[in-house]
PDB file of C-alpha atoms in Angstrom:
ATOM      1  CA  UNK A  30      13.742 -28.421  -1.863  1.00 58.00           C
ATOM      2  CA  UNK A  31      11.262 -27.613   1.190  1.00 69.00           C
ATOM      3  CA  UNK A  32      11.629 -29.663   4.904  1.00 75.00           C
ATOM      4  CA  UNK A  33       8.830 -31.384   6.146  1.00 80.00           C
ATOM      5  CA  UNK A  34       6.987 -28.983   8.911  1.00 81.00           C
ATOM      6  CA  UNK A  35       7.955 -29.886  12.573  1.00 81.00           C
ATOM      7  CA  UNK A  36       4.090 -29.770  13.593  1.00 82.00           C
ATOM      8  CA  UNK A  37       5.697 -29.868  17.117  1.00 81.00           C
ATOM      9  CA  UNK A  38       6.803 -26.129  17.351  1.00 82.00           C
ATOM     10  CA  UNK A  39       3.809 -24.887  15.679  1.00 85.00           C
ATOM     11  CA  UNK A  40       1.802 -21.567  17.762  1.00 87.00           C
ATOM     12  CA  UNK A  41      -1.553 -20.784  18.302  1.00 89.00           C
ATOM     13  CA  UNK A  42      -3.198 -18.015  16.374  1.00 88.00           C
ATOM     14  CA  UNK A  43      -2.182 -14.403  17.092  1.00 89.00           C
ATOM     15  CA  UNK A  44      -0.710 -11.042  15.809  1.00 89.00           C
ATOM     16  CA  UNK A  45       2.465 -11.767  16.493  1.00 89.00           C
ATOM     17  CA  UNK A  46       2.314 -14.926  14.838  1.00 91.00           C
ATOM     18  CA  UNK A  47       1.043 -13.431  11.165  1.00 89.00           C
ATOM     19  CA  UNK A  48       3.234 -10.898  11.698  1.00 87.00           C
ATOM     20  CA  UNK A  49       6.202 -13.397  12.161  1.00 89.00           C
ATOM     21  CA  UNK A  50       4.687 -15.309   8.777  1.00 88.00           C
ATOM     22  CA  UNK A  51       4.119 -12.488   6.669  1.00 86.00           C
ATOM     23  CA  UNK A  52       7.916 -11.239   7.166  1.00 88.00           C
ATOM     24  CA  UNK A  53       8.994 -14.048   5.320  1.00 88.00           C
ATOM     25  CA  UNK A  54       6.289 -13.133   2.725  1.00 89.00           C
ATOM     26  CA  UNK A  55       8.132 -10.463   0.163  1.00 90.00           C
ATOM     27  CA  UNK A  56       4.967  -7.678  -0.764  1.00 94.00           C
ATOM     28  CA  UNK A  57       5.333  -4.970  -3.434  1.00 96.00           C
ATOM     29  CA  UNK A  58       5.175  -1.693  -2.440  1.00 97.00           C
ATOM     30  CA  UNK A  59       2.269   1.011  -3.124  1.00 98.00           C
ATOM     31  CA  UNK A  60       1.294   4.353  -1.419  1.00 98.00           C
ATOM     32  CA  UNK A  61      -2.024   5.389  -1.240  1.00 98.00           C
ATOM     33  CA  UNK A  62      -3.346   8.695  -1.753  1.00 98.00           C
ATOM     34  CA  UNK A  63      -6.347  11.027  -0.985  1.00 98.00           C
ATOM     35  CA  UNK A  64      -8.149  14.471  -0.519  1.00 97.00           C
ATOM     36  CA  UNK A  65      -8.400  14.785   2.782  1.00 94.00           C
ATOM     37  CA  UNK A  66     -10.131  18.048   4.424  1.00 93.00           C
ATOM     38  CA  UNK A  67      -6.898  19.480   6.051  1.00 92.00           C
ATOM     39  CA  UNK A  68      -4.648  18.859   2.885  1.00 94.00           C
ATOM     40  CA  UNK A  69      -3.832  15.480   1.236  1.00 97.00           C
ATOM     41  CA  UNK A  70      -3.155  12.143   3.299  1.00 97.00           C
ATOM     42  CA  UNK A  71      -1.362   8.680   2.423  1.00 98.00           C
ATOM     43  CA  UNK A  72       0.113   6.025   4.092  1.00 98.00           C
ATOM     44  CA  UNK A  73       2.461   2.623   2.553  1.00 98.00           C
ATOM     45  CA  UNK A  74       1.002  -0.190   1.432  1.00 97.00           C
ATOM     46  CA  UNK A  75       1.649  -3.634   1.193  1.00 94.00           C
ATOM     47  CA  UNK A  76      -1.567  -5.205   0.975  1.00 94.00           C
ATOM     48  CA  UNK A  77      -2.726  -3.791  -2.486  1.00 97.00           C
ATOM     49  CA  UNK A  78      -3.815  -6.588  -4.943  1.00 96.00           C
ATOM     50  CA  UNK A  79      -5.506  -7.210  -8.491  1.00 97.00           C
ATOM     51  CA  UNK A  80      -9.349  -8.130  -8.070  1.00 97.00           C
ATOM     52  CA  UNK A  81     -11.125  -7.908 -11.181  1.00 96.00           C
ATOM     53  CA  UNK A  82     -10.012  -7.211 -15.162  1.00 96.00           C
ATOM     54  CA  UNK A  83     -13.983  -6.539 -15.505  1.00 97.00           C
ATOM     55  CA  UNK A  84     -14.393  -4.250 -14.937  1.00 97.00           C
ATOM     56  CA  UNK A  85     -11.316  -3.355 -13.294  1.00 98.00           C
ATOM     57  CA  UNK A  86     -10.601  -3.477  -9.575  1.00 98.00           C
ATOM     58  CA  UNK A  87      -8.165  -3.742  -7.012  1.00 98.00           C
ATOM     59  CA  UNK A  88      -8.372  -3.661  -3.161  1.00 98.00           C
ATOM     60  CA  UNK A  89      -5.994  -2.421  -0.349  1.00 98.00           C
ATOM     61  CA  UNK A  90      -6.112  -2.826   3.611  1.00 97.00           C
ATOM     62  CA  UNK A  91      -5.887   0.357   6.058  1.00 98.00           C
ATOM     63  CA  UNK A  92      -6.021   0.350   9.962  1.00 96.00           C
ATOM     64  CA  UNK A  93      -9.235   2.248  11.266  1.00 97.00           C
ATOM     65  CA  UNK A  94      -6.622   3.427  14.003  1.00 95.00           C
ATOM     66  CA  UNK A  95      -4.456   5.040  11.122  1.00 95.00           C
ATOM     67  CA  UNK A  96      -4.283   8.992  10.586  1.00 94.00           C
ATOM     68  CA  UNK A  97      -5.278   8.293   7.139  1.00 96.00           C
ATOM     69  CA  UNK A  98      -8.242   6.782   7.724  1.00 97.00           C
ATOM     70  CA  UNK A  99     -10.386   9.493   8.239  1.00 97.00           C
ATOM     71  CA  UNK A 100     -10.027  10.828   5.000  1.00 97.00           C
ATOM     72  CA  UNK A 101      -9.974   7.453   3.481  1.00 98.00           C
ATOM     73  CA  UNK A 102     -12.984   6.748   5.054  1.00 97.00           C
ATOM     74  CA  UNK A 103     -14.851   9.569   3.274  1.00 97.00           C
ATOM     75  CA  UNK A 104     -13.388   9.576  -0.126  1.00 98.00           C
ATOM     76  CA  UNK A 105     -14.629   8.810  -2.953  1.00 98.00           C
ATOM     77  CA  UNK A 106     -11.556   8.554  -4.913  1.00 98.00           C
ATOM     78  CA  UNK A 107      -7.899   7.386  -4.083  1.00 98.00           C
ATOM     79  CA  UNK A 108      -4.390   7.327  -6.031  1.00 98.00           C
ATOM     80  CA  UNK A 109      -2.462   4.252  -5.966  1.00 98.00           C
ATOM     81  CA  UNK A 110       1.218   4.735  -6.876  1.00 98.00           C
ATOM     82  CA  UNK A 111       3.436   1.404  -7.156  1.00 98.00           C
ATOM     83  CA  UNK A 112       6.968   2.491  -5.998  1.00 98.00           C
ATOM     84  CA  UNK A 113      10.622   1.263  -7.293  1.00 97.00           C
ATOM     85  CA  UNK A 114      13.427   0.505  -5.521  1.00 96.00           C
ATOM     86  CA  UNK A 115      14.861   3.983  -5.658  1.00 96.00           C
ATOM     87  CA  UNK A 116      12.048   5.175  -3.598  1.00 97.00           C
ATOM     88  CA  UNK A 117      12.963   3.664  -0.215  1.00 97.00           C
ATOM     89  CA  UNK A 118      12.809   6.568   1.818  1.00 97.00           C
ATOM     90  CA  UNK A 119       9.625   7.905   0.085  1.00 98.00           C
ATOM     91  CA  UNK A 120       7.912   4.689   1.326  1.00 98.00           C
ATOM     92  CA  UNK A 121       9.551   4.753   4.837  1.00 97.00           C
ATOM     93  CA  UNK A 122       8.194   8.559   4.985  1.00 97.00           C
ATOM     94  CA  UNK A 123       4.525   7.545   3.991  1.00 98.00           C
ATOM     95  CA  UNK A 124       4.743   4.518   6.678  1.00 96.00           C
ATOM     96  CA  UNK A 125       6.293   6.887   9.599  1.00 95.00           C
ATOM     97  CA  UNK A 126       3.517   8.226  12.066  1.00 91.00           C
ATOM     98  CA  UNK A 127       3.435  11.804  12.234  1.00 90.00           C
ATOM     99  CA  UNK A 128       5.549  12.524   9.319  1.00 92.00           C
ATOM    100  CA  UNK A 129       4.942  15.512   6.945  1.00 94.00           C
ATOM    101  CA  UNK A 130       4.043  12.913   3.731  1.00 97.00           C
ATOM    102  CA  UNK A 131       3.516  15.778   1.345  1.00 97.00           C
ATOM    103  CA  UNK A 132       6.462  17.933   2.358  1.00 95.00           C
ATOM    104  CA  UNK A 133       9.963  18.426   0.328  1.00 95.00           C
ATOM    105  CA  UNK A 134      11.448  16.179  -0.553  1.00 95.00           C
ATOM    106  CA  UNK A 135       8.131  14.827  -1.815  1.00 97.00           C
ATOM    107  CA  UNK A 136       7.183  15.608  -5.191  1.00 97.00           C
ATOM    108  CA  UNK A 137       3.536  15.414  -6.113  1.00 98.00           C
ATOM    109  CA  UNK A 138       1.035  17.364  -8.020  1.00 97.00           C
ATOM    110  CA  UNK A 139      -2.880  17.827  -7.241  1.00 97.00           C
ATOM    111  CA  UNK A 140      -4.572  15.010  -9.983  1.00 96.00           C
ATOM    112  CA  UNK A 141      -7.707  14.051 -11.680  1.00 96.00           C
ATOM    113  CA  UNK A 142     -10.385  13.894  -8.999  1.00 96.00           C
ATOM    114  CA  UNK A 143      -8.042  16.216  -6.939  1.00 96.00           C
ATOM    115  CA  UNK A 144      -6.190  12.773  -6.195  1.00 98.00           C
ATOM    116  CA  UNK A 145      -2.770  13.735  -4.855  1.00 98.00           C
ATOM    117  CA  UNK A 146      -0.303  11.621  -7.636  1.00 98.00           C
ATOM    118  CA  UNK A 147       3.189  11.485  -6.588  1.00 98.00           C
ATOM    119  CA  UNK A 148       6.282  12.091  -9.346  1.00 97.00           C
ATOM    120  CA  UNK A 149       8.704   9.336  -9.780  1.00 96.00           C
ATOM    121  CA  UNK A 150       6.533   6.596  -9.686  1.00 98.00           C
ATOM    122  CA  UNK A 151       6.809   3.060 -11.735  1.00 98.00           C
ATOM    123  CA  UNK A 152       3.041   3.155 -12.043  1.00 98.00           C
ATOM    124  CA  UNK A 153       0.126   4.983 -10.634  1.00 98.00           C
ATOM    125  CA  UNK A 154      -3.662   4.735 -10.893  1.00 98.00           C
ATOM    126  CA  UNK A 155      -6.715   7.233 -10.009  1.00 98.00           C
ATOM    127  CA  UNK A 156      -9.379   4.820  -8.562  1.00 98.00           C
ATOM    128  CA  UNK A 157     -13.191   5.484  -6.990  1.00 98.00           C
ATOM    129  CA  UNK A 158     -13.822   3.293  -4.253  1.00 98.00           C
ATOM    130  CA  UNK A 159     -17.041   1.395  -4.894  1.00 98.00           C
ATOM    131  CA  UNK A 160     -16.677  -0.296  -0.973  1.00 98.00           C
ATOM    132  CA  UNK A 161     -15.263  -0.581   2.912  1.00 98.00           C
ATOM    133  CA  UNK A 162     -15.592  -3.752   3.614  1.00 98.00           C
ATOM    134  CA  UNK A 163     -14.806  -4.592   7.742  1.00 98.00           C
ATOM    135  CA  UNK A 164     -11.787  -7.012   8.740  1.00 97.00           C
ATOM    136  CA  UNK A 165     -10.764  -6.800  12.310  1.00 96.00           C
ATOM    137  CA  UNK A 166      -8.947  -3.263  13.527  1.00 96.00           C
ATOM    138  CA  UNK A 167      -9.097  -2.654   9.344  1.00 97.00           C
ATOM    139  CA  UNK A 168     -11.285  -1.904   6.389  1.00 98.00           C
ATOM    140  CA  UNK A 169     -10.520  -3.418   2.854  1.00 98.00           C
ATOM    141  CA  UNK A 170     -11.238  -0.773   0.435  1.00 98.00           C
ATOM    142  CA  UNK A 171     -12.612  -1.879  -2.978  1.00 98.00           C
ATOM    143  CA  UNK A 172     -11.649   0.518  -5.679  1.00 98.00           C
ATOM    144  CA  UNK A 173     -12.632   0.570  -9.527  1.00 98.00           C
ATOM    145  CA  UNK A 174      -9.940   2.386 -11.789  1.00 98.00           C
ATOM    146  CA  UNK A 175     -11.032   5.345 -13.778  1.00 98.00           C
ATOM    147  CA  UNK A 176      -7.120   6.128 -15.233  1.00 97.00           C
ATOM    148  CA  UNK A 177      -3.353   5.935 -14.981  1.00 97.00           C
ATOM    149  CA  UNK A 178       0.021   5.469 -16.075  1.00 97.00           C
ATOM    150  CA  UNK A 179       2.182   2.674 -15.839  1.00 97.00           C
ATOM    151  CA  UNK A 180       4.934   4.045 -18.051  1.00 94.00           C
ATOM    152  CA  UNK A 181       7.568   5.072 -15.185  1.00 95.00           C
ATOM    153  CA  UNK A 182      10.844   3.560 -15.413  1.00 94.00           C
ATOM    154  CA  UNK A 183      12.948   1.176 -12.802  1.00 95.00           C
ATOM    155  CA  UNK A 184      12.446  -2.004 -11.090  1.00 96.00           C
ATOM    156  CA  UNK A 185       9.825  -2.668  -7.864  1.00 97.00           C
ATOM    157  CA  UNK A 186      10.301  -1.857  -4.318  1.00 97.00           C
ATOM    158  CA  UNK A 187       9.526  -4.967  -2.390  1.00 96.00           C
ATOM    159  CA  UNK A 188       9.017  -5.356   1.689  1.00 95.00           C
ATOM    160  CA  UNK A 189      10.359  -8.717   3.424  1.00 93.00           C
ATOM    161  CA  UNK A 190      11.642  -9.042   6.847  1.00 92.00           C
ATOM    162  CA  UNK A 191      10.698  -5.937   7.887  1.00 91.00           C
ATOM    163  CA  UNK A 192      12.357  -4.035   5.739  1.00 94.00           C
ATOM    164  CA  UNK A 193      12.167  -2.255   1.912  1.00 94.00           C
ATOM    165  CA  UNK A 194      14.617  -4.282  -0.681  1.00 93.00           C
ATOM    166  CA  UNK A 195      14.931  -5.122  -4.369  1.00 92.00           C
ATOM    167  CA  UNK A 196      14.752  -7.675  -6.250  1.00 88.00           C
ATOM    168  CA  UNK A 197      18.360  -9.586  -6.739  1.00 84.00           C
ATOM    169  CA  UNK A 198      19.861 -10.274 -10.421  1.00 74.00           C
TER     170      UNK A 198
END
């Protein structure tokens, strides 16, 4: 059963107000990967979503003011790795500014397009990004997929309320 919105308490439009909305909106979790010219970069993501079966596509949003994105920004492939619940602190590393990402204890191996593809993964996908499409203090990166593997084992790593959970029984 849902209550009726109280159109009284309702807010203006700001960041603080999507932020507040999207907390109660539970996201998968991916991290995504690329060649970068001083070693490999990557960052969390929670905005990765299906866009095409034909051919296929998915997208993914990443800040312009992000350490990643100048590597993102000039390649012309990316990994996308869908994490699992037993890979909370490998997301909270990849979403931690100035971390080493690709330091023990990560596991990861140099991929098909020199894609950095992390072990341990429930799924992950080489893609080539076909587009950077502007959206505010972000780019939405369209990416075709060229290959991958979504034979890992385990159950989804999911972000609500600010913070990496599982799903419940």
């Amino acid at each position: 059963m849902t209550a009726t919105p109280d159109l009284r308490t309702t807010q203006l439009a700001s960041p603080d107000l999507l932020r507040s909305v999207f907390r109660r909106h539970a996201a998968g979790v991916a991290v995504i990967t690329a060649p970068g010219e001083s070693g490999p970069v990557g960052f969390t993501a929670t905005s990765l979503t299906s866009v095409s079966a034909e051919p296929p596509m998915l997208s993914f949003g990443v800040g312009t003011g992000a350490s990643s994105w100048p590597a993102i920004s000039e390649a012309r492939h990316v990994g996308v790795h869908i994490l699992g619940e037993h890979q909370r602190e490998l997301a909270a590393t990849f979403a931690r500014s100035g971390a080493d990402r690709f330091g023990a204890p990560t596991s990861w191996c140099e991929g098909p397009e020199g894609v950095p593809v992390l072990d341990g993964v429930l799924a992950w996908l080489v893609c080539r990004v076909v587009a950077r499409v502007p959206a505010g203090d972000h780019r939405i990166v369209l990416a075709e997929v060229v290959l991958g593997d979504p034979a890992g084992t385990g159950r989804p790593l999911l972000y609500h309320q600010g913070r990496f959970t599982a799903l419940r029984n």
